[in-house]
Short mmCIF file of C-alpha atoms in Angstrom, two decimals:
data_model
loop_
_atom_site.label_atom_id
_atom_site.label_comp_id
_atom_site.label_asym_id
_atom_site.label_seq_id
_atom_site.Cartn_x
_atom_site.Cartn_y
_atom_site.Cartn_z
CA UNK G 1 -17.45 1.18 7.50
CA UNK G 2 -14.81 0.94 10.16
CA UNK G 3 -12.41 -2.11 10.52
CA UNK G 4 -10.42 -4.33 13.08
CA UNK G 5 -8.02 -6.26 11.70
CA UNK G 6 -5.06 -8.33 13.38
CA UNK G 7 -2.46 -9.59 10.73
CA UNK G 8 0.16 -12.66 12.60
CA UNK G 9 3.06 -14.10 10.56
CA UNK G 10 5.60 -16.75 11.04
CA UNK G 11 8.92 -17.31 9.11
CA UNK G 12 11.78 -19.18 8.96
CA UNK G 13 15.33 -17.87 7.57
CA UNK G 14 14.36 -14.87 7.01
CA UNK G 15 17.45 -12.51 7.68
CA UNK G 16 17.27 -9.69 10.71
CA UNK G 17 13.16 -10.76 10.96
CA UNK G 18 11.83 -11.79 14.14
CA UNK G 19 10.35 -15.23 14.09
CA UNK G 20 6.89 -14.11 14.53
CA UNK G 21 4.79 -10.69 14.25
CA UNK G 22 1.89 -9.83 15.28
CA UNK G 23 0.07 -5.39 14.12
CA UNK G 24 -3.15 -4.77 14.72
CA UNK G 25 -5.02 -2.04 12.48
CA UNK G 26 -8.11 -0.10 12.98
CA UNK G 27 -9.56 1.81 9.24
CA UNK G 28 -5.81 0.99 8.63
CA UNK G 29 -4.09 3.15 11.34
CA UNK G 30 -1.58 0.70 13.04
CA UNK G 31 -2.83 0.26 17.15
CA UNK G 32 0.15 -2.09 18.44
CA UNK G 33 2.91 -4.18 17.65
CA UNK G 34 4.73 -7.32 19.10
CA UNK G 35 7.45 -9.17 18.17
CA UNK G 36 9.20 -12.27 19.31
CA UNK G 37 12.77 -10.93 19.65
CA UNK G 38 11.56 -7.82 22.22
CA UNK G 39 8.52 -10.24 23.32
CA UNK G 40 6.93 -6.87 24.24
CA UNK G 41 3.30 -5.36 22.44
CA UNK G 42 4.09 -2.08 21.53
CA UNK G 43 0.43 0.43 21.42
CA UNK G 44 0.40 3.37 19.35
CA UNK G 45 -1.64 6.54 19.21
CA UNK G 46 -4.92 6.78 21.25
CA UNK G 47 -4.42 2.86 22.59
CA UNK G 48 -2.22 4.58 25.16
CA UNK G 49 -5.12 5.77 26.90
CA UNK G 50 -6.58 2.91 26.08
CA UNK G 51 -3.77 0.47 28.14
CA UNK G 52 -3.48 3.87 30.85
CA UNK G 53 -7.73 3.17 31.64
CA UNK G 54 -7.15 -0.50 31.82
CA UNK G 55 -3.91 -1.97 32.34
CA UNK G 56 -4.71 -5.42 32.25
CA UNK G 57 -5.91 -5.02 28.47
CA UNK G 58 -2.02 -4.46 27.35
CA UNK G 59 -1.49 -8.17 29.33
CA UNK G 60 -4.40 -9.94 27.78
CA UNK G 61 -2.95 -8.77 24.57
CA UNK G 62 0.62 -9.88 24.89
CA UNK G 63 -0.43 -13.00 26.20
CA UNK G 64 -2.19 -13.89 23.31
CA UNK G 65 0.73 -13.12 21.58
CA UNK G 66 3.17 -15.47 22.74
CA UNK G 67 0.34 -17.94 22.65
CA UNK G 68 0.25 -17.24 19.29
CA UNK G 69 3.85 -17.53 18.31
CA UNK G 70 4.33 -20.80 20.09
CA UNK G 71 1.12 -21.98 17.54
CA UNK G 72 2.97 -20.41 14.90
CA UNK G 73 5.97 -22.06 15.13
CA UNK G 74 4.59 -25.65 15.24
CA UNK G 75 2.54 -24.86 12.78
CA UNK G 76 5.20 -23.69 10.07
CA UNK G 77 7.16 -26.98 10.84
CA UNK G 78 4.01 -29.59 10.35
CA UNK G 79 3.31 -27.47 6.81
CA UNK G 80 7.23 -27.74 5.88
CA UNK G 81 6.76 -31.50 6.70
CA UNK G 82 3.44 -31.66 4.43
CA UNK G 83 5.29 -29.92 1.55
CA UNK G 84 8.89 -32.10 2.09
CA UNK G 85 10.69 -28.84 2.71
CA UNK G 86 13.60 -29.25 4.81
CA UNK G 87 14.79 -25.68 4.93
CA UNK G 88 14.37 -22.35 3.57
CA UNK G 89 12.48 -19.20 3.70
CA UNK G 90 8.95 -20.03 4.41
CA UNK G 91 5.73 -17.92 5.87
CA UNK G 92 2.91 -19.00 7.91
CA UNK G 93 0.34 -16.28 8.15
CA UNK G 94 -2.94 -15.07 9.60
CA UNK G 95 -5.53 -12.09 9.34
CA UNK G 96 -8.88 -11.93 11.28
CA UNK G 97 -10.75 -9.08 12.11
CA UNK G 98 -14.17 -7.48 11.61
CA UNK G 99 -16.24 -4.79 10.07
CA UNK G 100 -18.72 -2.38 11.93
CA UNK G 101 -20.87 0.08 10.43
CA UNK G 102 -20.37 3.33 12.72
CA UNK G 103 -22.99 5.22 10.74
CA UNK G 104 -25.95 2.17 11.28
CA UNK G 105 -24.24 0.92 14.32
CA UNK G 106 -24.91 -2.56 12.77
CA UNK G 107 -22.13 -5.46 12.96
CA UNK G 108 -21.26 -6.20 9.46
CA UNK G 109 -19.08 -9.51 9.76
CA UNK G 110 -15.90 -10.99 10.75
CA UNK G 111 -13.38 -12.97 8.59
CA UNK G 112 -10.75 -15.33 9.30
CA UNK G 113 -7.97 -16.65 6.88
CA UNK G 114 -4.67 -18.00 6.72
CA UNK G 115 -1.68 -18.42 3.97
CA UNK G 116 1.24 -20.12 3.85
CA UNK G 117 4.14 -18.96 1.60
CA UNK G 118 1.62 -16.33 -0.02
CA UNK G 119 -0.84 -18.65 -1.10
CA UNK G 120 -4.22 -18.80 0.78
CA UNK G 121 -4.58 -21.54 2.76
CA UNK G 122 -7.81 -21.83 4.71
CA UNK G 123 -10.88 -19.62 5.10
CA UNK G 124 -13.71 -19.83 7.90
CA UNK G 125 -17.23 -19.59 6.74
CA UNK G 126 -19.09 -17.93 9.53
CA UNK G 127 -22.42 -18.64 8.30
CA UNK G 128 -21.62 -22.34 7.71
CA UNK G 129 -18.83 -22.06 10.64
CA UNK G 130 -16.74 -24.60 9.19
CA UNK G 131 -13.39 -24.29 7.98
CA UNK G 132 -12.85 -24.55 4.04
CA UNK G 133 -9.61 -25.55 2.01
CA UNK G 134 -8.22 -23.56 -0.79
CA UNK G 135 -5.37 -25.63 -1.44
CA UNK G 136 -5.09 -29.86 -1.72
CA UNK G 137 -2.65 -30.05 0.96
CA UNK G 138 -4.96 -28.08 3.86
CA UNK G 139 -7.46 -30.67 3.51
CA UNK G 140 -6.31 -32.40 6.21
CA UNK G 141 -5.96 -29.60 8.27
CA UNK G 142 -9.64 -28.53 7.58
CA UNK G 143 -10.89 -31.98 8.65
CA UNK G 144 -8.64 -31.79 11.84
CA UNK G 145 -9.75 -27.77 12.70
CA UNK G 146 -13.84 -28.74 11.54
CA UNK G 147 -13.76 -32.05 14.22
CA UNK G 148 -12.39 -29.73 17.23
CA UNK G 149 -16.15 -27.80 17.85
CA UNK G 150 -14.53 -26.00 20.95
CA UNK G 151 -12.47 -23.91 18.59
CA UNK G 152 -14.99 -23.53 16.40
CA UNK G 153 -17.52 -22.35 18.89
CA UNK G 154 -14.68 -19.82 20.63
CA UNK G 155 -13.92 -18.23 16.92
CA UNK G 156 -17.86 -18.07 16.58
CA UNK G 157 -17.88 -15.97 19.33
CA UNK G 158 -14.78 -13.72 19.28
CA UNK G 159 -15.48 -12.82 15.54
CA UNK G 160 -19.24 -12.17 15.76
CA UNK G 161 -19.41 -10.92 19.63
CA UNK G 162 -15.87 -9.98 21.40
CA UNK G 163 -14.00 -8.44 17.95
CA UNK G 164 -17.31 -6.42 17.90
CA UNK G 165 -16.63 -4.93 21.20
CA UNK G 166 -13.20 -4.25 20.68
CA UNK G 167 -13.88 -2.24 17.82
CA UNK G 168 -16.45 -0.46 19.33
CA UNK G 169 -13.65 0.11 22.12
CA UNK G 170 -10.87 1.32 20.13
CA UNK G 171 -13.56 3.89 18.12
CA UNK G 172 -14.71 5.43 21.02
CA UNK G 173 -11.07 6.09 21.89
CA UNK G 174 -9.92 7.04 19.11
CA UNK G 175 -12.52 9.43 17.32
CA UNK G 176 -10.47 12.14 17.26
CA UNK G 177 -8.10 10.41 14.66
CA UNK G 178 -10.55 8.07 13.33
CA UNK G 179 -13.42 10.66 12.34
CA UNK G 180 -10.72 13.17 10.93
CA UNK G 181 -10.90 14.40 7.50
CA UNK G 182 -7.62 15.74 5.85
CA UNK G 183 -7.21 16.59 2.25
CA UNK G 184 -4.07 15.47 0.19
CA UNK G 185 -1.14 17.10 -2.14
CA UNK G 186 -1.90 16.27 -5.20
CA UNK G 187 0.87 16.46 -7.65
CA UNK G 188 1.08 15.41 -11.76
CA UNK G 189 4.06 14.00 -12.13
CA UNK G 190 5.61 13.09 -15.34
CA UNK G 191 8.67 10.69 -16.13
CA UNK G 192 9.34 12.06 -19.70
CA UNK G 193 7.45 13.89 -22.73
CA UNK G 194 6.08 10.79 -24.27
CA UNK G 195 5.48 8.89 -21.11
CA UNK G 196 1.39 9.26 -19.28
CA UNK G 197 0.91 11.71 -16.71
CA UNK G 198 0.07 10.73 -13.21
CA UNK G 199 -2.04 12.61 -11.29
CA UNK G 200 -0.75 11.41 -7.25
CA UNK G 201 -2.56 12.81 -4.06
CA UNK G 202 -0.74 11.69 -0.89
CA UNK G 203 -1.60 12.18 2.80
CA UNK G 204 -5.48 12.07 2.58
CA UNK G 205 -7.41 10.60 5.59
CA UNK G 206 -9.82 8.89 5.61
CA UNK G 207 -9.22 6.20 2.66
CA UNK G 208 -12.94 6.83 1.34
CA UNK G 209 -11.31 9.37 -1.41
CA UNK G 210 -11.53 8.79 -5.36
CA UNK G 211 -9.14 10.48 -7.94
CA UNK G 212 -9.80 10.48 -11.31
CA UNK G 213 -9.36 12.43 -14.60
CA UNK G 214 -12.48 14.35 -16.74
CA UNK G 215 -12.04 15.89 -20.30
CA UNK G 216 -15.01 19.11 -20.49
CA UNK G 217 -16.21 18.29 -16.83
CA UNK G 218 -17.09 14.34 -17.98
CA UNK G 219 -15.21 11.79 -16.24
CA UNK G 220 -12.84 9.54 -18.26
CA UNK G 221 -12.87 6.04 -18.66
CA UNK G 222 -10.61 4.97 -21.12
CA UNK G 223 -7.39 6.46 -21.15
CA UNK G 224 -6.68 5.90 -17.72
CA UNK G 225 -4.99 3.89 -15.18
CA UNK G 226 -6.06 3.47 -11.75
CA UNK G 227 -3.64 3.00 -9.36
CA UNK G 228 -4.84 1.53 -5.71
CA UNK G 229 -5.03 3.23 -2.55
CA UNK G 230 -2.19 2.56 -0.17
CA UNK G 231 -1.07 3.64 3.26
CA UNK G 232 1.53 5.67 3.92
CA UNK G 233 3.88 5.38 7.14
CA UNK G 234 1.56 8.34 9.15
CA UNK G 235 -1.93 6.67 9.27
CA UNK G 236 -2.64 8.68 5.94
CA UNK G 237 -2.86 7.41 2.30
CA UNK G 238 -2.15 7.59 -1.18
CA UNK G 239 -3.13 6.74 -4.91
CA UNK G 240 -2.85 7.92 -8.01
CA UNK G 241 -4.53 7.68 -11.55
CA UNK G 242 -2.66 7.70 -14.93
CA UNK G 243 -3.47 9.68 -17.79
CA UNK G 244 -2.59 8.46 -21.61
CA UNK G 245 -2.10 12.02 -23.40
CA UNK G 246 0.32 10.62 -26.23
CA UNK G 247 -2.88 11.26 -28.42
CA UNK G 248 -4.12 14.56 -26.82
CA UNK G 249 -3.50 17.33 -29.16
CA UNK G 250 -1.48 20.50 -27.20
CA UNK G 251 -4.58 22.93 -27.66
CA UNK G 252 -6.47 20.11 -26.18
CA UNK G 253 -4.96 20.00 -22.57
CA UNK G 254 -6.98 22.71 -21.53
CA UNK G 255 -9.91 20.47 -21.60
CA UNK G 256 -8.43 17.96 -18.83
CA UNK G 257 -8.31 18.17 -15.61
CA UNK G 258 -7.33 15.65 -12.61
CA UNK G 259 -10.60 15.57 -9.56
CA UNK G 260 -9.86 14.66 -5.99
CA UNK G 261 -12.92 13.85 -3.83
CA UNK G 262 -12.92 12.67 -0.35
CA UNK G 263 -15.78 11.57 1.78
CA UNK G 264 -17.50 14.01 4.17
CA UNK G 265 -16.07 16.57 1.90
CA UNK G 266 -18.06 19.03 -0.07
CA UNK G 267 -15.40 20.57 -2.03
CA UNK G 268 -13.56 18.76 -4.80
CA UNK G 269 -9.78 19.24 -5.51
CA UNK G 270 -8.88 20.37 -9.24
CA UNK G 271 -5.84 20.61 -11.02
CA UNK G 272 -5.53 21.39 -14.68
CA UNK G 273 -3.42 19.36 -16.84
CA UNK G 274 -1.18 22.15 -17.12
CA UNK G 275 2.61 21.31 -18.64
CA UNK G 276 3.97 24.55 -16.57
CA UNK G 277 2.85 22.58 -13.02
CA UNK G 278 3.89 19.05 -14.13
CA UNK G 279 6.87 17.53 -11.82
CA UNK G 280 9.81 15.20 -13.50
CA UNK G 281 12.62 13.59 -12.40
CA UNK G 282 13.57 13.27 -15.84
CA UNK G 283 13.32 16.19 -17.39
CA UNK G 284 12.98 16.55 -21.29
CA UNK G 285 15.10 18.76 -23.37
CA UNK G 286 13.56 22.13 -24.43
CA UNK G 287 13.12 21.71 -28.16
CA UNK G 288 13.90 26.02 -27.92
CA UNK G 289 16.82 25.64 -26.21
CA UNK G 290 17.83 22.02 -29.15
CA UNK G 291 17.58 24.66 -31.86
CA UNK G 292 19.82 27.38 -30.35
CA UNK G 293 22.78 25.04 -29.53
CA UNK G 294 22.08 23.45 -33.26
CA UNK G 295 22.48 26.92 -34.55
CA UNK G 296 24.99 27.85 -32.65
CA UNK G 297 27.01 25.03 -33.28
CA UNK G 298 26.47 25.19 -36.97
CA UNK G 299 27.78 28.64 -37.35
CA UNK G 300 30.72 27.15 -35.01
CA UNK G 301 31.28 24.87 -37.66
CA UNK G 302 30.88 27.10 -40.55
CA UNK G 303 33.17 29.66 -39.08
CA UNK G 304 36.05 26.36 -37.91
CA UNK G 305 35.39 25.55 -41.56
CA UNK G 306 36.21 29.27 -43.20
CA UNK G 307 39.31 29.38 -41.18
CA UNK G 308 40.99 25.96 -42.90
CA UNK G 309 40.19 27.00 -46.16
CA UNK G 310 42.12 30.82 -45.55
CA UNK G 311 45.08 29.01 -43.99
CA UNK G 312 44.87 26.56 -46.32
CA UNK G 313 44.76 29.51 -49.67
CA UNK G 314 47.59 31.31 -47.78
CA UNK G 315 49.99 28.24 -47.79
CA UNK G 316 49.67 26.76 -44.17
CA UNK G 317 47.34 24.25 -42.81
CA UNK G 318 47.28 24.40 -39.04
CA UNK G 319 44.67 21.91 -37.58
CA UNK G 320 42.27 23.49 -35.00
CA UNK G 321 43.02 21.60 -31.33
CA UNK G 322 39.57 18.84 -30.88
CA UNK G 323 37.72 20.00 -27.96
CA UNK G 324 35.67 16.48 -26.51
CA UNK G 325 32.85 17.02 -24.39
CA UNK G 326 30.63 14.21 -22.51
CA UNK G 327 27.55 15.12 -20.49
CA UNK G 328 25.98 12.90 -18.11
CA UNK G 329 23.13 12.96 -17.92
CA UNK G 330 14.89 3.72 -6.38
CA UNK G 331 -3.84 -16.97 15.16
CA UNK G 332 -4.83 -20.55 13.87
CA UNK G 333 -4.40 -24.08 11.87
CA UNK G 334 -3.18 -27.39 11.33
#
């Protein structure tokens, strides 16, 4: 299942941010950027080639933009009216998009949806094409965006026709990246003896990957926490999946082991729960080495100890100097 999806956002007061933003994403790999302080749409990777074949797509684009940031800008001051807010930091955003099944070629569905100061706002129904209200206070806007049928007709079309096509588009052009498989780094990290150990693979492509932890080749279902899969700056992602081993016996980590399976992938990744390989920024203190400066420091004492009592049975008492030590140990509504 590939995706197109176009994320727009408004603010106000919000310190060294431009007033509006607009990314577009395709499977989550970021295709071009505009913002109203350069007031330029920036393409990335393959859409290069993409504006180099057809120039006028980069002006269609950028025009929509500043279309859009005008919109966004009224709107954020009618919804600051609505909620008698005079000032602040407020957000007015959007995300619409579609879904395409490359493998059936079939059109799966679009989606449009706004929020406003990270709430959700409104939501279109495609199959009912009218607007609906997830909040009290977009009511009116839903009446006002369900009575204009022009719009509705025009998002009828772009979301089940024209995003279609686009997506299509940017596929063909970018298949190289797109239809890439690369495997992660998995690491088990570890914050201290007593704490769970996280099994993390990072820089896997596509996201269609699952990590998870097995005890004798069975996969685990309690004991764990699954952690989400997240994008990393480079187009590639992440996740990890926590393991609870405060009641795993020692002899018993043997038995555990952390999978990593990606799509299109017939080999799994493996990695032992092994204490030698685990990674911590916080390391514990070697019970070995606890026991050796215990000793040591008892005989220290003893030995401090026998030499008081001899200067103290051959008539002087000198007290030994005190040596201290210290160790110290991150595009739509009203």
């Amino acid at each position: 299942m590939l995706h197109l999806q176009v994320f727009h956002t408004g603010s106000t007061e919000v310190p060294n941010f431009p007033e509006f933003v607009a990314v577009g994403l395709v499977d989550g790999v970021q295709i071009g950027h505009y913002d109203s302080n350069t007031k330029r749409l920036v393409p990335k990777h393959w859409m290069n080639k993409v504006i180099a074949d057809d120039p006028g797509h980069l002006e269609w684009h950028t025009v929509r933009c500043m279309d859009a940031h005008q919109f966004f800008k009224a709107e954020l001051q009618t919804l600051k009216q609505r909620f008698n807010q005079t000032g602040g930091v407020h957000t007015f955003q959007s995300m619409f998009g579609c879904e395409w099944d490359d493998e059936t070629g079939d059109y799966v569905n679009g989606f449009n949806q706004y929020g406003y100061d990270g709430e959700d706002w409104l939501v279109l129904d495609l199959k009912t094409l009218t607007w609906i209200a997830l909040t009290p206070q977009a009511v009116i806007t839903k009446q006002n965006l369900n009575n204009d049928k022009a719009e509705l007709a025009n998002w009828k079309y772009f979301l089940s026709q024209g995003c279609f096509d686009l997506l299509k588009k940017y596929v063909h052009y970018g298949k190289s990246t797109l239809q890439r498989t690369v495997l992660p780094s998995v690491s088990l990290l570890q914050k201290s003896p007593s704490s769970p150990v996280s099994c993390h693979a990072t820089g896997f492509y596509p996201d269609k990957g699952m990590l998870f932890w097995t005890r004798d080749g069975e996969e685990l279902q309690d004991l764990v926490d699954q952690g989400e899969i997240l994008p990393n700056h480079d187009g590639t992602f992440q996740t990890s999946v926590q393991l609870d081993v405060s009641s795993v016996k020692p002899e018993d980590w043997g038995k555990y082991e952390c999978v990593f399976q990606l799509s299109g992938v017939k080999e799994d990744m493996v990695t032992k729960l092994d204490p030698a390989v685990i990674k911590t920024n916080n390391p514990g203190i070697n019970t070995a080495l606890v026991i050796g400066v215990v000793g040591l420091l008892l005989l220290l004492v003893i030995c401090i100890a026998g030499v008081f009592i001899w200067r103290r049975n051959n008539n002087g008492f000198r007290p030994a100097n005190t040596l201290e030590t210290s160790s110290a140990k991150a595009a739509s509504p009203t």
